[in-house]
Amino acid sequence: ACFGGSGTCSGKSDTFRKTIINKGCIGIVTAYTTYEMGGAVWKGADGQTSDVGAPYAWDEAAAFYIGNIQPVVGDGYTGSAPGNLYSPYEFNWKRDKDFLGGTAIHTAAIPIMNYGLINLRGSAYNAANVQSAQTAMYKIFSIAAIRSVIKYSWTARGDGTLNEEFLAECWAYWRSASGYISTVNKATVQEIDALLDWSLTSIPATTPCEIKTKVESMYKALGISCAMVGVWSDAPAGSCLASPC
């Protein structure tokens, strides 16, 4: 629909449609990462622990998550995101820079992925440890989506005039993990979805705070905390967004 400007994208600007497509791809690749992780978990439980079985599937998950492009600057791990990886890993890295006081999820993900791989190989196979790694990655994805919906619900509102590009980013980034987040509270996720509806012509001033309150209500069930999410670095002083919870 957004390629042709039809259906739900009918009447939307080129900027909105392009942003939905581009940023929505982050969610697609994230979903495929989780698909490969799930495949690895299943193959491990099925006894396929040679390097062509479960470990191979887990490696594919890591490849889709991180990407296979050499960074144009830096070492691909420290400093600022290079801007050319176009992967969920780089998306998470950018959110780390937006929420400097929280967990650095892009660096946290690498040892988690390595831990999962080690525990899928041959005689070292450990189902509980593999499950722990998979769950830890879902927490990483959840934090990135939550940080995004906090930040972009505010920037989409702007000075009271809707910014369509930021609304598109907010919607797409939130959807990168809202499916998993809905497993702990589907109703609350649907309420947030409604606050980011594409048909909006304006965003009420109360929406960013309302969204922040709703996501915070799910932290405990997700196994994350206010400290892990952190505070948006550009949050307006005195606003609800300027505190971790």
Coordinates of N, CA and C in Angstrom, one line a residue:
A1 N 0.8 -1.2 0.0 CA 0.0 0.0 0.0 C 0.9 1.3 0.0
C2 N 1.9 1.3 0.8 CA 2.7 2.5 0.9 C 3.6 2.7 -0.4
F3 N 3.9 1.6 -1.1 CA 4.7 1.8 -2.3 C 3.9 2.5 -3.3
G4 N 2.6 2.2 -3.4 CA 1.7 2.8 -4.4 C 0.8 3.9 -3.9
G5 N 0.9 4.2 -2.6 CA 0.1 5.2 -2.0 C -1.4 4.9 -1.9
S6 N -1.7 3.6 -1.7 CA -3.1 3.2 -1.7 C -3.4 2.6 -0.3
G7 N -4.6 2.2 -0.1 CA -5.0 1.6 1.2 C -4.8 2.5 2.4
T8 N -4.1 2.0 3.4 CA -3.8 2.8 4.6 C -2.8 3.9 4.3
C9 N -2.1 3.9 3.2 CA -1.2 5.0 2.8 C -1.8 6.0 1.8
S10 N -3.1 5.8 1.5 CA -3.7 6.7 0.6 C -3.8 8.1 1.2
G11 N -3.3 9.1 0.4 CA -3.3 10.5 0.8 C -2.1 10.9 1.6
K12 N -1.2 9.9 1.9 CA -0.1 10.2 2.7 C 1.1 10.8 1.9
S13 N 1.9 11.6 2.5 CA 3.0 12.2 1.8 C 4.0 11.2 1.4
D14 N 4.8 11.6 0.4 CA 5.9 10.7 0.0 C 6.9 10.5 1.1
T15 N 7.1 11.5 2.0 CA 8.0 11.4 3.1 C 7.5 10.3 4.1
F16 N 6.2 10.4 4.4 CA 5.6 9.4 5.3 C 5.7 8.0 4.8
R17 N 5.4 7.8 3.5 CA 5.4 6.5 2.9 C 6.8 5.9 2.8
K18 N 7.8 6.8 2.5 CA 9.2 6.3 2.4 C 9.7 5.9 3.8
T19 N 9.3 6.7 4.8 CA 9.7 6.4 6.2 C 9.1 5.1 6.7
I20 N 7.8 4.9 6.4 CA 7.2 3.7 6.9 C 7.9 2.5 6.2
I21 N 8.2 2.6 5.0 CA 8.9 1.5 4.3 C 10.3 1.3 4.8
N22 N 11.1 2.3 4.9 CA 12.5 2.2 5.3 C 12.6 1.7 6.7
K23 N 11.9 2.4 7.6 CA 12.0 2.1 9.1 C 11.3 0.8 9.4
G24 N 10.2 0.5 8.6 CA 9.5 -0.8 8.8 C 10.4 -2.0 8.5
C25 N 11.4 -1.8 7.7 CA 12.4 -2.9 7.4 C 13.2 -3.3 8.6
I26 N 13.4 -2.3 9.5 CA 14.1 -2.7 10.8 C 13.3 -3.8 11.5
G27 N 12.0 -3.6 11.5 CA 11.1 -4.6 12.2 C 11.1 -5.9 11.5
I28 N 11.2 -5.9 10.1 CA 11.2 -7.1 9.3 C 12.5 -7.9 9.6
V29 N 13.6 -7.2 9.7 CA 14.9 -7.9 9.9 C 15.0 -8.4 11.4
T30 N 14.4 -7.6 12.3 CA 14.3 -8.0 13.7 C 13.5 -9.3 13.8
A31 N 12.4 -9.3 13.1 CA 11.5 -10.5 13.1 C 12.3 -11.7 12.6
Y32 N 13.0 -11.5 11.5 CA 13.8 -12.7 11.0 C 14.9 -13.1 11.9
T33 N 15.5 -12.2 12.6 CA 16.5 -12.5 13.6 C 15.8 -13.5 14.7
T34 N 14.6 -13.1 15.1 CA 14.0 -13.9 16.2 C 13.5 -15.3 15.6
Y35 N 13.2 -15.3 14.3 CA 12.8 -16.5 13.6 C 14.0 -17.5 13.6
E36 N 15.2 -17.0 13.3 CA 16.4 -17.8 13.3 C 16.8 -18.3 14.7
M37 N 16.6 -17.4 15.7 CA 16.9 -17.8 17.1 C 15.9 -18.9 17.5
G38 N 14.7 -18.8 17.1 CA 13.7 -19.8 17.4 C 14.0 -21.1 16.8
G39 N 14.5 -21.0 15.5 CA 14.9 -22.2 14.8 C 16.1 -22.9 15.5
A40 N 17.0 -22.1 16.0 CA 18.2 -22.7 16.7 C 17.7 -23.4 18.0
V41 N 16.8 -22.7 18.7 CA 16.3 -23.3 19.9 C 15.7 -24.7 19.6
W42 N 14.8 -24.7 18.6 CA 14.2 -26.0 18.2 C 15.1 -27.1 17.8
K43 N 16.1 -26.7 17.0 CA 17.1 -27.7 16.5 C 18.0 -28.2 17.6
G44 N 18.3 -27.3 18.6 CA 19.1 -27.7 19.7 C 18.3 -28.8 20.5
A45 N 17.0 -28.5 20.8 CA 16.2 -29.5 21.5 C 16.0 -30.8 20.8
D46 N 16.1 -30.7 19.4 CA 16.0 -31.9 18.6 C 17.3 -32.7 18.5
G47 N 18.3 -32.2 19.1 CA 19.6 -32.9 19.1 C 20.5 -32.5 17.9
Q48 N 20.1 -31.4 17.2 CA 20.9 -31.0 16.0 C 21.9 -30.0 16.5
T49 N 22.9 -30.4 17.2 CA 23.9 -29.5 17.8 C 25.2 -29.5 17.1
S50 N 25.4 -30.1 15.9 CA 26.6 -29.9 15.1 C 26.6 -28.6 14.5
D51 N 27.7 -28.2 14.0 CA 27.8 -26.8 13.5 C 27.0 -26.5 12.3
V52 N 26.4 -27.5 11.7 CA 25.5 -27.3 10.6 C 24.0 -27.3 11.0
G53 N 23.8 -27.4 12.3 CA 22.4 -27.5 12.8 C 22.1 -26.2 13.6
A54 N 21.8 -26.4 14.9 CA 21.4 -25.3 15.8 C 22.4 -24.1 15.8
P55 N 23.7 -24.4 15.9 CA 24.7 -23.3 15.9 C 24.6 -22.5 14.6
Y56 N 24.4 -23.1 13.5 CA 24.4 -22.4 12.2 C 23.2 -21.5 12.2
A57 N 22.0 -21.9 12.7 CA 20.8 -21.1 12.7 C 21.0 -19.9 13.6
W58 N 21.7 -20.1 14.8 CA 22.0 -19.0 15.7 C 22.9 -18.0 15.1
D59 N 23.9 -18.5 14.3 CA 24.9 -17.6 13.6 C 24.1 -16.8 12.6
E60 N 23.1 -17.4 11.9 CA 22.3 -16.6 11.0 C 21.6 -15.5 11.7
A61 N 21.0 -15.8 12.9 CA 20.3 -14.8 13.7 C 21.3 -13.6 13.9
A62 N 22.5 -13.9 14.4 CA 23.5 -12.9 14.7 C 23.8 -12.1 13.4
A63 N 23.9 -12.8 12.3 CA 24.3 -12.1 11.0 C 23.2 -11.1 10.6
F64 N 21.9 -11.5 10.7 CA 20.8 -10.6 10.4 C 20.7 -9.5 11.4
Y65 N 21.0 -9.8 12.7 CA 20.9 -8.7 13.7 C 22.0 -7.7 13.5
I66 N 23.2 -8.1 13.3 CA 24.3 -7.2 13.3 C 24.6 -6.6 11.9
G67 N 24.4 -7.4 10.8 CA 24.7 -7.0 9.5 C 26.1 -7.5 9.0
N68 N 26.3 -7.3 7.7 CA 27.6 -7.8 7.2 C 28.4 -6.7 6.5
I69 N 28.1 -5.5 6.8 CA 28.8 -4.3 6.2 C 29.8 -3.8 7.1
Q70 N 31.0 -3.5 6.6 CA 32.1 -2.9 7.3 C 31.7 -1.4 7.7
P71 N 31.8 -1.0 8.9 CA 31.5 0.4 9.3 C 32.4 1.3 8.6
V72 N 31.9 2.5 8.1 CA 32.7 3.5 7.4 C 33.6 4.2 8.4
V73 N 33.3 4.2 9.7 CA 34.1 4.8 10.7 C 34.0 4.0 12.0
G74 N 35.1 3.9 12.7 CA 35.1 3.3 14.0 C 35.3 1.7 13.9
D75 N 35.1 1.1 15.0 CA 35.3 -0.4 15.1 C 34.0 -1.2 15.1
G76 N 32.9 -0.5 14.9 CA 31.6 -1.2 14.8 C 31.1 -1.6 16.2
Y77 N 31.6 -1.0 17.3 CA 31.3 -1.5 18.6 C 31.3 -0.3 19.6
T78 N 32.3 0.5 19.5 CA 32.4 1.6 20.5 C 32.2 3.0 19.8
G79 N 32.1 4.0 20.5 CA 31.8 5.4 20.0 C 30.4 5.5 19.4
S80 N 30.3 6.3 18.4 CA 29.0 6.6 17.7 C 28.8 5.6 16.6
A81 N 27.5 5.3 16.4 CA 27.1 4.4 15.3 C 27.6 5.0 14.0
P82 N 28.1 4.1 13.1 CA 28.7 4.6 11.9 C 27.7 5.1 10.9
G83 N 26.5 4.7 10.9 CA 25.5 5.2 10.0 C 25.3 4.4 8.7
N84 N 26.1 3.3 8.5 CA 26.0 2.6 7.3 C 25.7 1.1 7.4
L85 N 25.4 0.7 8.7 CA 25.1 -0.8 8.9 C 23.7 -1.2 8.5
Y86 N 22.8 -0.3 8.7 CA 21.4 -0.5 8.3 C 20.8 -1.8 8.9
S87 N 21.1 -2.0 10.2 CA 20.7 -3.3 10.8 C 20.0 -3.0 12.2
P88 N 19.3 -4.0 12.7 CA 18.7 -3.8 14.1 C 19.8 -3.4 15.1
Y89 N 21.0 -4.0 14.9 CA 22.1 -3.7 15.8 C 22.4 -2.2 15.8
E90 N 22.5 -1.6 14.6 CA 22.8 -0.1 14.6 C 21.6 0.7 15.1
F91 N 20.4 0.2 14.8 CA 19.2 0.9 15.3 C 19.3 0.9 16.8
N92 N 19.6 -0.2 17.5 CA 19.8 -0.2 18.9 C 20.9 0.7 19.4
W93 N 22.0 0.7 18.7 CA 23.1 1.6 19.0 C 22.7 3.1 19.0
K94 N 21.9 3.5 18.0 CA 21.4 4.9 18.0 C 20.5 5.2 19.2
R95 N 19.7 4.2 19.6 CA 18.9 4.5 20.8 C 19.7 4.5 22.1
D96 N 20.8 3.8 22.1 CA 21.8 3.9 23.2 C 22.3 5.3 23.4
K97 N 22.5 6.0 22.2 CA 23.0 7.4 22.3 C 21.9 8.3 22.7
D98 N 20.7 7.9 22.4 CA 19.6 8.8 22.9 C 19.3 8.7 24.4
F99 N 19.6 7.5 24.9 CA 19.3 7.2 26.3 C 20.7 6.8 27.0
L100 N 21.6 7.8 27.2 CA 22.9 7.5 27.6 C 23.0 6.9 29.0
G101 N 22.0 7.2 29.9 CA 22.1 6.7 31.2 C 21.6 5.2 31.4
G102 N 21.0 4.7 30.3 CA 20.4 3.3 30.4 C 21.4 2.3 30.0
T103 N 21.0 1.1 29.9 CA 21.8 0.0 29.4 C 22.3 0.2 28.0
A104 N 23.5 0.0 27.7 CA 24.1 0.0 26.3 C 23.7 -1.3 25.6
I105 N 22.5 -1.3 25.0 CA 22.0 -2.6 24.6 C 22.8 -3.1 23.3
H106 N 23.3 -2.3 22.5 CA 24.0 -2.8 21.4 C 25.3 -3.5 21.8
T107 N 26.0 -3.1 22.8 CA 27.2 -3.8 23.3 C 26.7 -5.0 24.1
A108 N 25.6 -4.9 24.9 CA 25.2 -6.0 25.7 C 24.8 -7.2 24.8
A109 N 24.3 -6.9 23.6 CA 23.8 -8.0 22.8 C 24.9 -8.9 22.3
I110 N 26.1 -8.4 22.1 CA 27.1 -9.3 21.5 C 27.5 -10.5 22.4
P111 N 27.8 -10.3 23.7 CA 28.0 -11.4 24.6 C 26.8 -12.3 24.8
I112 N 25.6 -11.8 24.7 CA 24.4 -12.6 24.7 C 24.4 -13.6 23.5
M113 N 24.6 -13.0 22.4 CA 24.6 -13.9 21.2 C 25.7 -14.9 21.2
N114 N 26.9 -14.5 21.7 CA 28.0 -15.5 21.9 C 27.7 -16.6 22.9
Y115 N 27.0 -16.2 23.9 CA 26.6 -17.1 25.0 C 25.6 -18.2 24.4
G116 N 24.7 -17.7 23.7 CA 23.7 -18.6 23.1 C 24.4 -19.6 22.1
L117 N 25.3 -19.1 21.3 CA 26.1 -20.0 20.4 C 26.9 -21.1 21.1
I118 N 27.6 -20.6 22.2 CA 28.4 -21.6 22.9 C 27.6 -22.7 23.5
N119 N 26.4 -22.4 23.9 CA 25.5 -23.3 24.6 C 24.7 -24.2 23.6
L120 N 24.9 -24.0 22.3 CA 24.2 -24.8 21.3 C 25.1 -25.8 20.7
R121 N 26.4 -25.7 21.0 CA 27.4 -26.5 20.2 C 27.7 -27.8 20.9
G122 N 27.4 -28.9 20.2 CA 27.8 -30.2 20.6 C 27.5 -30.6 22.0
S123 N 28.6 -31.2 22.7 CA 28.4 -31.6 24.0 C 28.2 -30.5 25.0
A124 N 28.4 -29.3 24.6 CA 28.2 -28.1 25.5 C 26.8 -27.6 25.5
Y125 N 25.9 -28.3 24.7 CA 24.5 -27.9 24.7 C 23.9 -27.8 26.0
N126 N 23.2 -26.7 26.3 CA 22.5 -26.5 27.6 C 21.2 -25.7 27.2
A127 N 20.1 -26.4 27.3 CA 18.8 -25.8 26.9 C 18.5 -24.6 27.7
A128 N 18.7 -24.7 29.0 CA 18.3 -23.6 29.9 C 19.1 -22.3 29.6
N129 N 20.4 -22.5 29.3 CA 21.2 -21.4 29.0 C 20.9 -20.7 27.6
V130 N 20.5 -21.6 26.7 CA 20.1 -21.1 25.4 C 18.8 -20.3 25.5
Q131 N 17.8 -20.8 26.3 CA 16.6 -20.1 26.5 C 16.9 -18.8 27.2
S132 N 17.8 -18.7 28.1 CA 18.2 -17.5 28.8 C 18.7 -16.5 27.8
A133 N 19.5 -16.9 26.9 CA 20.1 -16.0 25.8 C 19.0 -15.5 24.9
Q134 N 18.0 -16.3 24.5 CA 16.9 -15.9 23.7 C 16.1 -14.9 24.4
T135 N 15.8 -15.1 25.7 CA 15.0 -14.2 26.4 C 15.7 -12.8 26.6
A136 N 17.0 -12.9 26.8 CA 17.8 -11.7 27.0 C 17.8 -10.8 25.7
M137 N 17.8 -11.5 24.6 CA 17.7 -10.7 23.3 C 16.3 -10.1 23.1
Y138 N 15.3 -10.8 23.6 CA 13.9 -10.2 23.5 C 13.9 -8.9 24.4
K139 N 14.6 -8.9 25.5 CA 14.6 -7.8 26.3 C 15.3 -6.6 25.6
I140 N 16.4 -6.9 24.9 CA 17.1 -5.9 24.1 C 16.2 -5.3 23.1
F141 N 15.5 -6.1 22.4 CA 14.6 -5.6 21.4 C 13.5 -4.7 22.0
S142 N 13.0 -5.2 23.1 CA 11.9 -4.4 23.8 C 12.4 -3.1 24.3
I143 N 13.6 -3.0 24.8 CA 14.1 -1.7 25.3 C 14.3 -0.8 24.1
A144 N 14.7 -1.2 23.0 CA 14.9 -0.4 21.8 C 13.6 0.2 21.3
A145 N 12.5 -0.7 21.3 CA 11.2 -0.2 20.9 C 10.6 0.8 21.8
I146 N 10.8 0.5 23.1 CA 10.3 1.4 24.1 C 11.0 2.8 24.1
R147 N 12.3 2.8 24.0 CA 13.0 4.0 23.9 C 12.5 4.8 22.7
S148 N 12.2 4.1 21.6 CA 11.8 4.8 20.4 C 10.4 5.4 20.5
V149 N 9.5 4.7 21.1 CA 8.1 5.2 21.3 C 8.1 6.4 22.2
I150 N 9.0 6.4 23.2 CA 9.1 7.5 24.1 C 9.6 8.7 23.4
K151 N 10.7 8.6 22.7 CA 11.3 9.7 22.0 C 10.4 10.2 20.9
Y152 N 10.0 9.4 20.0 CA 9.3 9.8 18.8 C 7.9 10.2 19.0
S153 N 7.2 9.8 20.1 CA 5.9 10.3 20.3 C 6.0 11.7 20.7
W154 N 7.1 12.2 21.3 CA 7.3 13.6 21.6 C 7.6 14.4 20.3
T155 N 8.6 13.9 19.5 CA 9.0 14.6 18.4 C 8.0 14.7 17.3
A156 N 7.1 13.6 17.2 CA 6.0 13.6 16.3 C 5.0 14.7 16.5
R157 N 4.8 15.0 17.8 CA 3.9 16.0 18.2 C 4.5 17.4 17.9
G158 N 5.8 17.5 18.1 CA 6.5 18.8 17.8 C 5.9 19.9 18.6
D159 N 5.7 21.0 18.0 CA 5.1 22.2 18.7 C 3.6 22.2 18.7
G160 N 3.0 21.1 18.4 CA 1.6 21.0 18.2 C 1.1 20.7 16.8
T161 N 2.1 20.9 15.9 CA 1.8 20.5 14.5 C 2.4 19.2 14.2
L162 N 1.6 18.2 13.7 CA 2.0 16.9 13.5 C 3.2 16.8 12.6
N163 N 4.2 16.1 13.0 CA 5.3 15.8 12.1 C 5.1 14.4 11.6
E164 N 4.7 14.2 10.3 CA 4.4 12.9 9.8 C 5.6 12.0 9.7
E165 N 6.7 12.5 9.4 CA 7.9 11.6 9.4 C 8.2 11.0 10.7
F166 N 8.1 11.8 11.8 CA 8.4 11.2 13.1 C 7.3 10.3 13.6
L167 N 6.1 10.6 13.2 CA 5.0 9.6 13.5 C 5.3 8.3 12.8
A168 N 5.7 8.3 11.6 CA 6.0 7.1 10.9 C 7.2 6.3 11.5
E169 N 8.2 7.1 12.0 CA 9.3 6.5 12.7 C 8.8 5.9 14.0
C170 N 8.0 6.6 14.7 CA 7.5 6.1 16.0 C 6.7 4.8 15.8
W171 N 5.9 4.8 14.9 CA 5.0 3.7 14.6 C 5.9 2.5 14.2
A172 N 6.8 2.6 13.3 CA 7.6 1.5 12.8 C 8.6 1.0 13.8
Y173 N 9.2 1.9 14.6 CA 10.2 1.4 15.6 C 9.5 0.7 16.7
W174 N 8.3 1.2 17.1 CA 7.5 0.6 18.2 C 7.1 -0.8 17.7
R175 N 6.7 -1.0 16.5 CA 6.3 -2.2 16.0 C 7.4 -3.2 15.8
S176 N 8.7 -2.8 15.9 CA 9.8 -3.7 15.8 C 9.8 -4.8 16.9
A177 N 9.2 -4.4 18.1 CA 9.1 -5.4 19.2 C 7.8 -5.4 19.9
S178 N 6.8 -4.7 19.4 CA 5.5 -4.6 20.1 C 4.8 -6.0 20.1
G179 N 5.1 -6.8 19.1 CA 4.5 -8.1 19.1 C 4.9 -8.9 20.3
Y180 N 6.2 -8.9 20.6 CA 6.7 -9.6 21.7 C 6.2 -9.0 23.0
I181 N 6.2 -7.7 23.1 CA 5.8 -6.9 24.3 C 4.3 -7.3 24.5
S182 N 3.5 -7.5 23.5 CA 2.1 -7.8 23.7 C 1.9 -9.2 24.4
T183 N 2.9 -10.0 24.4 CA 2.7 -11.3 25.1 C 2.6 -11.1 26.7
V184 N 3.0 -9.9 27.2 CA 2.9 -9.7 28.6 C 1.6 -8.8 28.9
N185 N 1.2 -8.0 27.9 CA -0.1 -7.2 28.1 C -0.6 -6.8 26.7
K186 N -1.4 -7.6 26.1 CA -1.9 -7.3 24.7 C -2.7 -6.0 24.7
A187 N -3.6 -5.8 25.7 CA -4.5 -4.7 25.7 C -3.7 -3.4 25.8
T188 N -2.7 -3.3 26.6 CA -1.9 -2.1 26.7 C -1.2 -1.8 25.4
V189 N -0.6 -2.8 24.8 CA 0.0 -2.6 23.5 C -0.9 -2.1 22.5
Q190 N -2.1 -2.6 22.5 CA -3.1 -2.1 21.5 C -3.5 -0.7 21.8
E191 N -3.5 -0.3 23.1 CA -3.8 1.1 23.4 C -2.8 2.0 22.9
I192 N -1.5 1.6 23.0 CA -0.4 2.4 22.4 C -0.5 2.5 20.9
D193 N -0.8 1.3 20.3 CA -1.0 1.3 18.8 C -2.0 2.4 18.4
A194 N -3.1 2.5 19.2 CA -4.2 3.4 18.8 C -3.7 4.9 18.9
L195 N -2.8 5.1 19.9 CA -2.3 6.5 20.0 C -1.3 6.9 18.9
L196 N -0.9 5.9 18.1 CA 0.0 6.1 17.0 C -0.7 5.9 15.6
D197 N -2.0 6.0 15.6 CA -2.7 5.6 14.4 C -2.3 6.5 13.2
W198 N -2.2 5.9 12.0 CA -1.8 6.7 10.8 C -2.8 7.8 10.4
S199 N -4.0 7.7 10.9 CA -5.0 8.7 10.5 C -4.9 10.0 11.3
L200 N -4.1 10.0 12.3 CA -3.9 11.2 13.1 C -3.6 12.4 12.3
T201 N -4.2 13.5 12.6 CA -3.8 14.8 12.0 C -3.1 15.7 13.0
S202 N -3.2 15.3 14.3 CA -2.4 16.0 15.4 C -2.3 15.0 16.5
I203 N -1.3 15.3 17.4 CA -1.1 14.4 18.6 C -1.3 15.3 19.8
P204 N -2.2 14.9 20.7 CA -2.5 15.6 21.9 C -1.3 15.8 22.8
A205 N -1.2 16.8 23.5 CA 0.0 17.1 24.4 C 0.1 16.0 25.4
T206 N -1.0 15.3 25.8 CA -0.9 14.3 26.8 C -0.4 12.9 26.3
T207 N -0.3 12.8 25.0 CA 0.0 11.5 24.4 C 1.4 10.9 24.8
P208 N 2.5 11.7 24.7 CA 3.8 11.2 25.1 C 3.9 10.7 26.5
C209 N 3.3 11.4 27.5 CA 3.3 11.0 28.9 C 2.4 9.8 29.1
E210 N 1.3 9.7 28.3 CA 0.4 8.6 28.4 C 1.1 7.3 27.9
I211 N 1.8 7.4 26.8 CA 2.6 6.3 26.3 C 3.6 5.9 27.2
K212 N 4.4 6.8 27.8 CA 5.4 6.5 28.7 C 4.9 5.7 30.0
T213 N 3.8 6.2 30.5 CA 3.1 5.5 31.6 C 2.7 4.1 31.2
K214 N 2.2 3.9 30.0 CA 1.7 2.6 29.6 C 2.9 1.6 29.4
V215 N 4.0 2.1 28.8 CA 5.1 1.1 28.6 C 5.8 0.8 30.0
E216 N 5.8 1.8 30.9 CA 6.4 1.5 32.2 C 5.6 0.5 33.0
S217 N 4.3 0.4 32.7 CA 3.5 -0.5 33.4 C 3.8 -2.0 33.1
M218 N 4.6 -2.1 32.0 CA 4.9 -3.5 31.5 C 6.3 -3.9 31.8
Y219 N 7.1 -3.0 32.4 CA 8.5 -3.3 32.6 C 8.7 -4.5 33.4
K220 N 8.0 -4.7 34.5 CA 8.3 -5.8 35.4 C 8.0 -7.1 34.7
A221 N 6.9 -7.2 34.0 CA 6.6 -8.4 33.3 C 7.6 -8.7 32.2
L222 N 8.2 -7.7 31.6 CA 9.2 -7.9 30.6 C 10.6 -8.2 31.2
G223 N 10.7 -8.0 32.4 CA 12.0 -8.3 33.1 C 13.0 -7.2 32.8
I224 N 12.5 -6.0 32.6 CA 13.4 -4.9 32.5 C 13.1 -3.8 33.5
S225 N 13.8 -2.7 33.6 CA 13.6 -1.7 34.6 C 13.8 -0.3 34.1
C226 N 13.4 0.6 34.9 CA 13.5 2.0 34.5 C 15.0 2.4 34.3
A227 N 15.8 1.9 35.1 CA 17.3 2.1 35.0 C 17.8 1.6 33.7
M228 N 17.3 0.4 33.2 CA 17.8 -0.2 32.0 C 17.4 0.7 30.8
V229 N 16.1 1.1 30.8 CA 15.6 2.0 29.7 C 16.3 3.3 29.7
G230 N 16.5 3.9 30.9 CA 17.1 5.2 31.0 C 16.2 6.4 30.7
V231 N 16.8 7.5 30.5 CA 16.1 8.8 30.3 C 16.5 9.3 28.9
W232 N 15.6 9.8 28.1 CA 15.9 10.4 26.8 C 16.7 11.6 27.1
S233 N 17.9 11.7 26.4 CA 18.8 12.8 26.6 C 18.3 14.1 26.3
D234 N 17.4 14.2 25.3 CA 16.8 15.5 24.8 C 15.4 15.7 25.4
A235 N 15.1 15.0 26.4 CA 13.7 15.3 27.0 C 13.7 16.7 27.6
P236 N 12.6 17.4 27.3 CA 12.4 18.7 27.8 C 12.5 18.8 29.3
A237 N 13.2 19.7 29.9 CA 13.3 19.8 31.3 C 11.9 20.0 32.0
G238 N 11.7 19.2 33.0 CA 10.4 19.4 33.7 C 9.3 18.5 33.2
S239 N 9.5 17.9 32.0 CA 8.5 17.1 31.4 C 8.5 15.7 32.0
C240 N 7.4 14.9 31.7 CA 7.3 13.6 32.2 C 8.5 12.7 31.7
L241 N 9.0 13.1 30.5 CA 10.0 12.3 29.9 C 11.4 12.5 30.5
A242 N 11.5 13.5 31.4 CA 12.8 13.8 31.9 C 13.2 13.0 33.1
S243 N 12.4 12.0 33.5 CA 12.7 11.1 34.6 C 12.6 9.7 34.1
P244 N 13.3 8.8 34.7 CA 13.3 7.4 34.3 C 12.0 6.7 34.4
C245 N 11.2 7.1 35.5 CA 9.9 6.5 35.7 C 9.1 7.4 36.5

